Coordinates of C-alpha atoms (C1' of nucleotides) in Angstrom, one line a residue:
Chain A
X21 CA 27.3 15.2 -31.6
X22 CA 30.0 17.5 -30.1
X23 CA 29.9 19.4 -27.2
X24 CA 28.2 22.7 -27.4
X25 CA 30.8 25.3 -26.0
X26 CA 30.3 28.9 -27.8
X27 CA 32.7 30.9 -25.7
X28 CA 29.9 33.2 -24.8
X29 CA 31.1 36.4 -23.0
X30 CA 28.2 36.0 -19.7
X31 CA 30.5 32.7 -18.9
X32 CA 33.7 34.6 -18.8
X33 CA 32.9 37.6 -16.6
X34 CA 34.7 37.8 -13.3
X35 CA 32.1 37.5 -10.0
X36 CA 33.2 41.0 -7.7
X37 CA 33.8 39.8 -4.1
X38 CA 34.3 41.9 -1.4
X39 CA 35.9 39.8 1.5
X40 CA 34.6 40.7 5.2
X41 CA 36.5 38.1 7.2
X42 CA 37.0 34.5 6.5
X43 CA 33.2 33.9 7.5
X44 CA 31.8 36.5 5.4
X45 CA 31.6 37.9 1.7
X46 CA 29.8 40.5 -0.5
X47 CA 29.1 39.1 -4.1
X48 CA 28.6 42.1 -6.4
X49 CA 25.6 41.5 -8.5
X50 CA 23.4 42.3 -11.3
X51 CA 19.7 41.7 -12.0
X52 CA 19.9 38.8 -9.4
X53 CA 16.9 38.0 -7.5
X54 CA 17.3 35.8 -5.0
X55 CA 14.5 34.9 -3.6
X56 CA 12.7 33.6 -6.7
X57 CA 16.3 32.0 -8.2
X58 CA 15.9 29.7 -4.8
X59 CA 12.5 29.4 -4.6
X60 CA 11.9 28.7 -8.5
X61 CA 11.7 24.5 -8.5
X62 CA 14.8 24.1 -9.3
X63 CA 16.8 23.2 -5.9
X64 CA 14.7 21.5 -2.9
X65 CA 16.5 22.4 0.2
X66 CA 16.6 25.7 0.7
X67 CA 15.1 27.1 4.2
X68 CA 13.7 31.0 4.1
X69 CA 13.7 33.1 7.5
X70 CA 12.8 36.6 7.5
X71 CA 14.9 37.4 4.6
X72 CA 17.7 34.9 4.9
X73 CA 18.3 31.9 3.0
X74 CA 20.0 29.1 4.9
X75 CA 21.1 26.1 3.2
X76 CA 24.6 23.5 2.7
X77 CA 26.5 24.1 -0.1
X78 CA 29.3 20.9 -1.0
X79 CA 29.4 20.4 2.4
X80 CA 29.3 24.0 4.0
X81 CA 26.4 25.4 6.0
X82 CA 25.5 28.9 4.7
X83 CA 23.5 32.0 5.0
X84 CA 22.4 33.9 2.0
X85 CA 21.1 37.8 2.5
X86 CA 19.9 39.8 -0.6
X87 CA 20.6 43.2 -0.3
X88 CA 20.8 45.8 -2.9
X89 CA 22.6 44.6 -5.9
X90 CA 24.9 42.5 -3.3
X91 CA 24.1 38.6 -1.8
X92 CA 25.5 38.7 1.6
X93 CA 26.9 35.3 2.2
X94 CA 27.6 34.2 5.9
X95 CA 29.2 31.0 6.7
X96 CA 29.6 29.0 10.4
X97 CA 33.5 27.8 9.5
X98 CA 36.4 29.6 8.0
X99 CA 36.4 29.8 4.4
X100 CA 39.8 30.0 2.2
X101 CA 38.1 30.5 -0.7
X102 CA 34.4 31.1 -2.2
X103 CA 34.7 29.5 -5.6
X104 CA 32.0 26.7 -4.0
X105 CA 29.2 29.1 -3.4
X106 CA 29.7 31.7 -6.5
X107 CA 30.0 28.7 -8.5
X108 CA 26.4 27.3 -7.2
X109 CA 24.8 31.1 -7.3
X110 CA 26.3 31.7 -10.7
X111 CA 26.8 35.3 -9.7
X112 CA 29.1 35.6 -12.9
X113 CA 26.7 35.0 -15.0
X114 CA 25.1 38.3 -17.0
X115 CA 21.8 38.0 -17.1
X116 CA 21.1 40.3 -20.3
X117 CA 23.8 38.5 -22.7
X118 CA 21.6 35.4 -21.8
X119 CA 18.0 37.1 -21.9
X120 CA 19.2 38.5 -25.5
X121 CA 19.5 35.3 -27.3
X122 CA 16.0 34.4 -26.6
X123 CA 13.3 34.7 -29.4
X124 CA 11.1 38.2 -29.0
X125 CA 7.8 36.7 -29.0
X126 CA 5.1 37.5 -27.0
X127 CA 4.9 34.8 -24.8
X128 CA 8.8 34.9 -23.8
X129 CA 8.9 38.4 -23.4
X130 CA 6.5 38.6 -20.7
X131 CA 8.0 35.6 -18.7
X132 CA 11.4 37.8 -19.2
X133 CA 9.5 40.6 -17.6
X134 CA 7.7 38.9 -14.8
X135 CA 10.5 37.2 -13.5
X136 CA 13.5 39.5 -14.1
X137 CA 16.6 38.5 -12.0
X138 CA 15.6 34.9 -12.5
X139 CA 19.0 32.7 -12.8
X140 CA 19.4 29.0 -12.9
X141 CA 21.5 27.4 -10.3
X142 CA 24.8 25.2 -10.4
X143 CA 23.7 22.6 -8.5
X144 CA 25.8 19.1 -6.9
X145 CA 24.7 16.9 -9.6
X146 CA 23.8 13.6 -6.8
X147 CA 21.0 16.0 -4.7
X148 CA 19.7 17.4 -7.7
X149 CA 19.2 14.4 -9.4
X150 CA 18.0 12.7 -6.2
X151 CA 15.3 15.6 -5.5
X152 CA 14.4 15.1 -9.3
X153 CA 13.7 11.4 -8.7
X154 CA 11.5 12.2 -5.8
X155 CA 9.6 14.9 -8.2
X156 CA 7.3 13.0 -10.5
X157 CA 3.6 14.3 -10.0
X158 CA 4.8 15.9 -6.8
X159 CA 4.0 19.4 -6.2
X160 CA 7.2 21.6 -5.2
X161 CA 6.1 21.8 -1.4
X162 CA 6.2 18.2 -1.2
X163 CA 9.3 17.9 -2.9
X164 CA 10.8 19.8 0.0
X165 CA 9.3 18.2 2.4
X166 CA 10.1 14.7 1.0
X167 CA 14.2 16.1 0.8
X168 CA 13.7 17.8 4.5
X169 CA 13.2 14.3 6.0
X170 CA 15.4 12.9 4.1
X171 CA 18.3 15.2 5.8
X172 CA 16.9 14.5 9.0
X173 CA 17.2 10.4 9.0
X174 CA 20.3 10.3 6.3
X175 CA 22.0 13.1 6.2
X176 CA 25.5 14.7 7.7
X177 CA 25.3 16.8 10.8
X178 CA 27.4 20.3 9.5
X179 CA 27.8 23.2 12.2
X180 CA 25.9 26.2 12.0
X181 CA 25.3 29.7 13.5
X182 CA 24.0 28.3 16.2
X183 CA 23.8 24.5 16.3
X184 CA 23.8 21.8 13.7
X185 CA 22.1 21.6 10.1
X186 CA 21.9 18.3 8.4
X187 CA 23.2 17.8 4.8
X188 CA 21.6 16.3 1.8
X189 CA 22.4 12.7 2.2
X190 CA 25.4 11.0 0.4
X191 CA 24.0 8.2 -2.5
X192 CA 26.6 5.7 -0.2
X193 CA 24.1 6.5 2.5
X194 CA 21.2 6.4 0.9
X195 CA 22.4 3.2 -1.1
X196 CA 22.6 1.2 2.3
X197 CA 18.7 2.3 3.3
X198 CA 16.0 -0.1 2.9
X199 CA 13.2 0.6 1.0
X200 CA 11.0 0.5 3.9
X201 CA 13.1 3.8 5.3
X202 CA 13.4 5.7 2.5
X203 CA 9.1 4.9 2.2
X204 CA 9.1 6.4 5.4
X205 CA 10.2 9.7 4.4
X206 CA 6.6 9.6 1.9
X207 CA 8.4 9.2 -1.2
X208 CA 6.1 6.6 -2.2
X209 CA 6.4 4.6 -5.5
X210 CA 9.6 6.6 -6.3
X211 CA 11.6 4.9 -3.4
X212 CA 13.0 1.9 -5.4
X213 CA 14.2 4.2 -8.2
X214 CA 16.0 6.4 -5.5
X215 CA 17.4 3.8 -3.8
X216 CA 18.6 1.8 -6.9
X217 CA 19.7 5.0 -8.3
X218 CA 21.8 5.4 -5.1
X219 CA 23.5 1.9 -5.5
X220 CA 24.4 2.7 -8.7
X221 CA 25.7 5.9 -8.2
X222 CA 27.6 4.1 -5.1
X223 CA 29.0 1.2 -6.6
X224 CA 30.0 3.1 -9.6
X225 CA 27.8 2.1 -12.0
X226 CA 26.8 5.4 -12.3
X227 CA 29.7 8.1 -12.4
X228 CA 28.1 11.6 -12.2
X229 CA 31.5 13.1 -12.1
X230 CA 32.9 11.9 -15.7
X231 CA 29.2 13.6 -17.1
X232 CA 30.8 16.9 -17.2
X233 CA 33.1 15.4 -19.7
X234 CA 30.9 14.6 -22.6
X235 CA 28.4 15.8 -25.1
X236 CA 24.5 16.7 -23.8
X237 CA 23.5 13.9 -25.8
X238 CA 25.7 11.1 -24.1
X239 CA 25.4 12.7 -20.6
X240 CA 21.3 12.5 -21.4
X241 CA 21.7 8.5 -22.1
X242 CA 23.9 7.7 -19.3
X243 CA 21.3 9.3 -17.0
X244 CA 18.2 8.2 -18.9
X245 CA 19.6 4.5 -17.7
X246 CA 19.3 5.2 -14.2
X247 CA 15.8 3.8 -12.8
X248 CA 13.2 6.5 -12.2
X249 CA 14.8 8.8 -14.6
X250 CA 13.2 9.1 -18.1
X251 CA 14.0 12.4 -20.7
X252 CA 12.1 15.0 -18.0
X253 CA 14.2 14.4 -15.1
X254 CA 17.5 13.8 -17.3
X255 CA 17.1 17.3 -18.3
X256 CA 16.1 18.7 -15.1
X257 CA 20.1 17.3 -14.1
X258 CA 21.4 18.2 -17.1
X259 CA 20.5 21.9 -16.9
X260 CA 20.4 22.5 -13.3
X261 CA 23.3 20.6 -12.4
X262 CA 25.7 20.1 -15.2
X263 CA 24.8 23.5 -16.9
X264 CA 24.2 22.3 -20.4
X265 CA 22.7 25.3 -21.5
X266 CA 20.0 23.5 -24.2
X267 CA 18.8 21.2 -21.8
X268 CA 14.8 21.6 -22.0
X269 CA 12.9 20.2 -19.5
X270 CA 9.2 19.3 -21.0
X271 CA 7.0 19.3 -18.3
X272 CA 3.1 19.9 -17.7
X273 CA 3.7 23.2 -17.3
X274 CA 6.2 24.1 -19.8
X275 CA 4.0 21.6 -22.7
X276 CA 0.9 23.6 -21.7
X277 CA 2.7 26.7 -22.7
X278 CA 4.1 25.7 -25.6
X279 CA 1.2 24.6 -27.2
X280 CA -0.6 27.7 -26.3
X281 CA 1.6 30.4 -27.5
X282 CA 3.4 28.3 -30.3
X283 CA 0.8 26.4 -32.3
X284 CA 3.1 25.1 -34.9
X285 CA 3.9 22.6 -32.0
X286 CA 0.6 21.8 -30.9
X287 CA 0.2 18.3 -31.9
X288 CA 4.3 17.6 -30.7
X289 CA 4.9 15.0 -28.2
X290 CA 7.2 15.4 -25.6
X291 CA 10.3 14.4 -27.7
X292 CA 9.2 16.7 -30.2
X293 CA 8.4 19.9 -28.0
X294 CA 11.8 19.7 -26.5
X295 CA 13.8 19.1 -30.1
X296 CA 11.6 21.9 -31.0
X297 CA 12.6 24.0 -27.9
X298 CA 16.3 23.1 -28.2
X299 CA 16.2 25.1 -31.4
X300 CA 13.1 27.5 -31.4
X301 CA 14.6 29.2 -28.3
X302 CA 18.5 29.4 -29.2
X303 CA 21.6 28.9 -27.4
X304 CA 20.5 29.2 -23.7
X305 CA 16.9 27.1 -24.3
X306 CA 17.7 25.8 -20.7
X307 CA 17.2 29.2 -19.5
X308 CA 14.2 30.1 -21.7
X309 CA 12.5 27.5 -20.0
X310 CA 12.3 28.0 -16.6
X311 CA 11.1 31.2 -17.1
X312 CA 8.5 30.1 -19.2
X313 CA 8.0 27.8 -15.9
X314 CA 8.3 30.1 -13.5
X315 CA 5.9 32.7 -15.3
X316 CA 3.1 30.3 -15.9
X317 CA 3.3 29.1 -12.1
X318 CA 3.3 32.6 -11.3
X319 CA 0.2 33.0 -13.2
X320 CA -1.3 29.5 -11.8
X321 CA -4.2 28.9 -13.6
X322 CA -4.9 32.4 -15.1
X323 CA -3.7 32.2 -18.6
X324 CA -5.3 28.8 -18.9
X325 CA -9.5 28.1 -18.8
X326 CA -10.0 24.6 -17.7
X327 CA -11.5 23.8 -20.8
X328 CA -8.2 24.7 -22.7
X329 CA -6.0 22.2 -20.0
Chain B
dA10 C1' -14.9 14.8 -2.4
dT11 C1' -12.3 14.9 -6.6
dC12 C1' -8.6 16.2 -9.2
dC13 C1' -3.9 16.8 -9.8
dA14 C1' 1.1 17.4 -8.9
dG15 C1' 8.4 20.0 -12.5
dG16 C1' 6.9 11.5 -14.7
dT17 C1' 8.3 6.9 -15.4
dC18 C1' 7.5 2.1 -16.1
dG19 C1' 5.7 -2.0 -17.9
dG20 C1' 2.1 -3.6 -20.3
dT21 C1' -0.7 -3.4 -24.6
dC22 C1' -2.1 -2.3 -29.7
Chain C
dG18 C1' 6.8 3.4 -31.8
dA19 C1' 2.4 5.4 -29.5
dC20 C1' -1.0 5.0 -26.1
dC21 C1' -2.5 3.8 -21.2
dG22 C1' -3.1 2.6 -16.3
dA23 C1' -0.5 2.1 -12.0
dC24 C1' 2.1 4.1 -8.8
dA25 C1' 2.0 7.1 -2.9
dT26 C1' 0.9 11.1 -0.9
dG27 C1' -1.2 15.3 0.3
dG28 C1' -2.4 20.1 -1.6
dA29 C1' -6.0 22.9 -3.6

DNA sequence: ATCCAGGTCGGTC
DNA sequence: GACCGACATGGA
């Protein structure tokens, strides 16, 4: 009913930034590993170089560098202020207050070990829930490749180090596509959910914005009545964009899991493994689950015969 | 080649 | 309500 909103002391710390010039910060961290936090199926459009992550943040081309309890982040134009790209990164976040609320089983303990300096994102709610549209039974590298044409033929050009990088496109854009285009970019089936999605974000319909406002449960049923999203994808947005921290998003991986390593669950449905979740794994579920997610895709099909799938 | 992928929808029973 | 096939595309 209401809004969850335990003061808890890992959303209060201050993020330590060490300004190098108006293109160029230092964020202090802590148990933050960046490569797997970007590369972890949560966000689509991140490109990976030699050690540098290059993406667009709300609107800004940038550069992320891990190095040494620091993330280097570069920039092409002249930043004021850095709230935009802490915020996404989260880097205020601690990591242990969060990994101590979880439940010390074995199963979550060794997805807590495996993929330690995992974080979740803060991510602009339209491209995450855009991306998630575009994810049902895709695989993650076609996700990307699905949102990497669609920033080539929709998005907005954005200056960077040494040229221009194209943006996630707008749902205005996207909502004056034809289906035919956005087909074109191999979406498949899922292009007249994203496109009707888009109009309704576009002609207000929809207002992502005014989400923040409410409880988990009435952000979940406003986007559970946008076409293409069912409970899965609604919580994908909810906990990767909006930050509802008891979002759980039941997927094949994560129901594989749960059945294995918490029988009392086994004969749940989805419903019931996430209303399970939401309360088996405590105030920061959201987080509980994609490392259960990232640790079983880690493990790919090792912990699981075929005859157990 | 065959199965499956960070599901959802619209039909059935 | 719950079960079930269709839905594009391309990895593995």
């Amino acid at each position: 009913m209401g809004v969850s909103s335990t003061p808890f002391k890992s959303l209060n710390a201050e993020t330590c930034v060490e300004l190098r010039s108006t293109r160029e910060i230092a964020i202090s961290v802590c148990e933050y590993d960046l490569a797997t936090t970007l590369d972890s199926g949560q966000a689509f459009g991140w490109q990976h170089h030699d050690g540098e992550w290059t993406g667009i943040v709300h609107g800004r081309w940038v550069s992320l560098k891990a190095s040494q309890n620091r993330i280097l982040v570069r920039t092409a134009a002249n930043q004021r202020e850095w709230s935009w790209i802490t915020g996404y990164l989260q880097t205020h976040v601690c990591l242990r207050d969060i990994i101590e609320t979880f439940p010390p089983d074995v199963a979550m303990q060794a997805a807590v070990t495996s993929c330690r300096g995992l974080r979740l994102l803060r991510q602009e709610p339209w491209e995450c829930l855009a991306s998630f549209i575009l994810s049902s039974t895709k695989q993650i590298k076609q996700i990307k490749q699905v949102v990497q044409l669609l920033k080539e033929r929709f998005g907005e050009p954005i200056p960077n180090a040494s040229g221009l990088a194209m943006s996630f496109p707008s749902a205005q854009r996207l909502a004056s596509a034809t289906e035919s285009e956005m087909r074109d970019c191999k979406m498949g089936f899922r292009a007249p959910y994203l496109l009707a999605a888009a109009r309704s974000v576009a002609g207000g319909i929809c207002d992502l914005e005014s989400l923040h406002h409410l409880s988990v449960n009435e952000a979940r049923g406003e986007l559970l009545k946008l076409p293409g999203v069912g409970p899965k994808i609604a919580d994908c947005v909810l906990l990767f964009a909006y930050g509802f921290p008891t979002a759980f998003p039941v997927d094949v991986w994560i129901a594989k899991v749960i059945r294995k390593y918490y029988p009392e669950s086994r004969r749940a449905n989805a419903r019931e493994l996430r209303e399970f979740a939401g309360s088996y794994f405590g105030p920061h579920a959201g987080y509980a689950q994609q490392y259960l997610f990232h640790h079983a895709r880690k493990l790919e099909g090792k912990i699981f015969s075929p005859s157990e799938a």
